[in-house]
Amino acid sequence: MAYSMPRDVFLLLEAAFNQDRDKAQAFAKAIECFAQTIEDQVQDRITHKSEVLKAELYNELRTELATKELMRVEIVGIRSEFAEVRAEIAGLRAEIRELRAELNQIRLLLKVLIGIAIFGLTLFNPAFVRLVELVLK
């Protein structure tokens, strides 16, 4: 953007140069060129700073993305550990089913043994033996 000196400032310059319009215009032109040069330098610095900031931001985002990649690896590891735990739980459930089946067999065997014991005690009881003798006679 070109810098243009205000009219009242130019009139002050003209008065400072004893109404010499050519010298005032030359000095005003030098000031305008100086202002334009400063503006160009500022614009260059802004552009350079913008590029530096973009590069820094890009590098920070790359490290963040790398961190996200590491998180994905960790999540995959955790999921595999969950699968292992689920497999262990399934194995424990199968073992519990087997133990329950054995326990049911032991209960049945215990009931049979109790029945045999009661039958044996009843069979060899002297009162029962006399009762059987009386019934069979």
CSV table of C-alpha atoms in Angstrom, one decimal:
chain,number,residue,atom,x,y,z
A,1,MET,CA,0.0,0.0,0.0
A,2,ALA,CA,1.5,3.3,-1.1
A,3,TYR,CA,1.9,5.9,1.6
A,4,SER,CA,0.7,9.4,0.7
A,5,MET,CA,1.6,12.4,2.8
A,6,PRO,CA,-1.4,14.5,4.0
A,7,ARG,CA,-1.7,17.9,2.4
A,8,ASP,CA,-1.3,19.9,5.6
A,9,VAL,CA,2.0,18.1,6.3
A,10,PHE,CA,3.2,18.9,2.8
A,11,LEU,CA,2.3,22.6,3.4
A,12,LEU,CA,4.4,22.5,6.6
A,13,LEU,CA,7.4,21.1,4.6
A,14,GLU,CA,6.9,23.7,1.9
A,15,ALA,CA,7.0,26.4,4.6
A,16,ALA,CA,10.1,24.8,6.1
A,17,PHE,CA,11.9,25.0,2.8
A,18,ASN,CA,11.0,28.7,2.4
A,19,GLN,CA,8.2,28.1,-0.1
A,20,ASP,CA,10.5,26.1,-2.4
A,21,ARG,CA,7.9,23.7,-3.8
A,22,ASP,CA,10.5,21.5,-5.6
A,23,LYS,CA,12.6,20.8,-2.5
A,24,ALA,CA,9.4,20.2,-0.5
A,25,GLN,CA,8.2,17.7,-3.1
A,26,ALA,CA,11.6,15.9,-3.2
A,27,PHE,CA,11.7,15.7,0.6
A,28,ALA,CA,8.1,14.5,0.7
A,29,LYS,CA,8.9,11.9,-2.0
A,30,ALA,CA,11.9,10.7,0.1
A,31,ILE,CA,9.6,10.4,3.2
A,32,GLU,CA,7.0,8.5,1.2
A,33,CYS,CA,9.7,6.2,-0.2
A,34,PHE,CA,11.1,5.7,3.3
A,35,ALA,CA,7.6,4.9,4.6
A,36,GLN,CA,7.1,2.4,1.7
A,37,THR,CA,10.4,0.8,2.4
A,38,ILE,CA,9.6,0.4,6.1
A,39,GLU,CA,6.1,-1.0,5.2
A,40,ASP,CA,7.7,-3.5,2.8
A,41,GLN,CA,10.3,-4.6,5.4
A,42,VAL,CA,7.5,-5.0,8.0
A,43,GLN,CA,5.5,-7.1,5.5
A,44,ASP,CA,8.5,-9.2,4.8
A,45,ARG,CA,9.1,-9.8,8.5
A,46,ILE,CA,5.4,-10.6,9.0
A,47,THR,CA,5.6,-13.1,6.1
A,48,HIS,CA,8.8,-14.6,7.5
A,49,LYS,CA,7.4,-14.8,11.0
A,50,SER,CA,4.2,-16.4,9.6
A,51,GLU,CA,6.2,-19.0,7.8
A,52,VAL,CA,8.3,-19.7,11.0
A,53,LEU,CA,5.1,-20.0,13.1
A,54,LYS,CA,3.5,-22.3,10.5
A,55,ALA,CA,6.6,-24.5,10.5
A,56,GLU,CA,6.6,-24.6,14.3
A,57,LEU,CA,2.9,-25.4,14.4
A,58,TYR,CA,3.5,-28.2,11.8
A,59,ASN,CA,6.3,-29.7,13.9
A,60,GLU,CA,4.1,-29.6,17.0
A,61,LEU,CA,1.2,-31.2,15.2
A,62,ARG,CA,3.5,-33.9,13.8
A,63,THR,CA,4.6,-34.7,17.4
A,64,GLU,CA,1.0,-34.8,18.4
A,65,LEU,CA,0.1,-37.1,15.5
A,66,ALA,CA,3.0,-39.3,16.5
A,67,THR,CA,1.6,-39.3,20.1
A,68,LYS,CA,-1.8,-40.3,18.6
A,69,GLU,CA,-0.1,-43.1,16.7
A,70,LEU,CA,1.5,-44.3,20.0
A,71,MET,CA,-1.9,-44.1,21.6
A,72,ARG,CA,-3.3,-46.3,18.8
A,73,VAL,CA,-0.6,-48.8,19.4
A,74,GLU,CA,-1.4,-48.8,23.2
A,75,ILE,CA,-5.1,-49.2,22.5
A,76,VAL,CA,-4.3,-52.3,20.2
A,77,GLY,CA,-2.2,-53.7,23.1
A,78,ILE,CA,-5.0,-53.2,25.6
A,79,ARG,CA,-7.5,-54.8,23.3
A,80,SER,CA,-5.3,-57.8,22.9
A,81,GLU,CA,-4.9,-58.0,26.7
A,82,PHE,CA,-8.7,-57.8,27.0
A,83,ALA,CA,-9.0,-60.7,24.5
A,84,GLU,CA,-6.5,-62.7,26.7
A,85,VAL,CA,-8.5,-62.0,29.8
A,86,ARG,CA,-11.7,-63.0,28.1
A,87,ALA,CA,-10.1,-66.3,27.0
A,88,GLU,CA,-9.0,-66.9,30.6
A,89,ILE,CA,-12.5,-66.2,31.9
A,90,ALA,CA,-13.9,-68.6,29.3
A,91,GLY,CA,-11.5,-71.3,30.5
A,92,LEU,CA,-12.4,-70.7,34.1
A,93,ARG,CA,-16.1,-71.0,33.3
A,94,ALA,CA,-15.5,-74.3,31.5
A,95,GLU,CA,-13.5,-75.5,34.6
A,96,ILE,CA,-16.3,-74.4,36.9
A,97,ARG,CA,-18.8,-76.4,34.7
A,98,GLU,CA,-16.6,-79.5,35.0
A,99,LEU,CA,-16.4,-79.1,38.8
A,100,ARG,CA,-20.2,-78.7,39.1
A,101,ALA,CA,-20.6,-81.9,37.0
A,102,GLU,CA,-18.2,-83.7,39.3
A,103,LEU,CA,-20.0,-82.3,42.4
A,104,ASN,CA,-23.4,-83.5,41.0
A,105,GLN,CA,-21.8,-87.0,40.5
A,106,ILE,CA,-20.5,-87.0,44.1
A,107,ARG,CA,-23.9,-85.9,45.4
A,108,LEU,CA,-25.6,-88.8,43.5
A,109,LEU,CA,-22.9,-91.2,44.8
A,110,LEU,CA,-23.4,-89.9,48.4
A,111,LYS,CA,-27.2,-90.4,48.1
A,112,VAL,CA,-26.6,-94.0,46.9
A,113,LEU,CA,-24.2,-94.7,49.7
A,114,ILE,CA,-26.6,-93.2,52.3
A,115,GLY,CA,-29.4,-95.3,50.8
A,116,ILE,CA,-27.2,-98.4,51.0
A,117,ALA,CA,-26.2,-97.6,54.6
A,118,ILE,CA,-29.8,-97.1,55.6
A,119,PHE,CA,-30.7,-100.3,53.8
A,120,GLY,CA,-27.8,-102.2,55.5
A,121,LEU,CA,-28.6,-100.8,58.9
A,122,THR,CA,-32.2,-101.7,58.4
A,123,LEU,CA,-31.5,-105.1,57.1
A,124,PHE,CA,-29.2,-106.1,59.9
A,125,ASN,CA,-31.3,-104.5,62.6
A,126,PRO,CA,-32.4,-107.3,65.0
A,127,ALA,CA,-35.9,-105.9,65.3
A,128,PHE,CA,-36.2,-105.8,61.5
A,129,VAL,CA,-34.8,-109.4,61.2
A,130,ARG,CA,-37.5,-110.6,63.6
A,131,LEU,CA,-40.1,-108.8,61.7
A,132,VAL,CA,-39.0,-110.4,58.4
A,133,GLU,CA,-38.9,-113.8,60.1
A,134,LEU,CA,-42.5,-113.3,61.4
A,135,VAL,CA,-43.7,-112.2,57.9
A,136,LEU,CA,-42.0,-115.1,56.1
A,137,LYS,CA,-43.4,-117.8,58.5
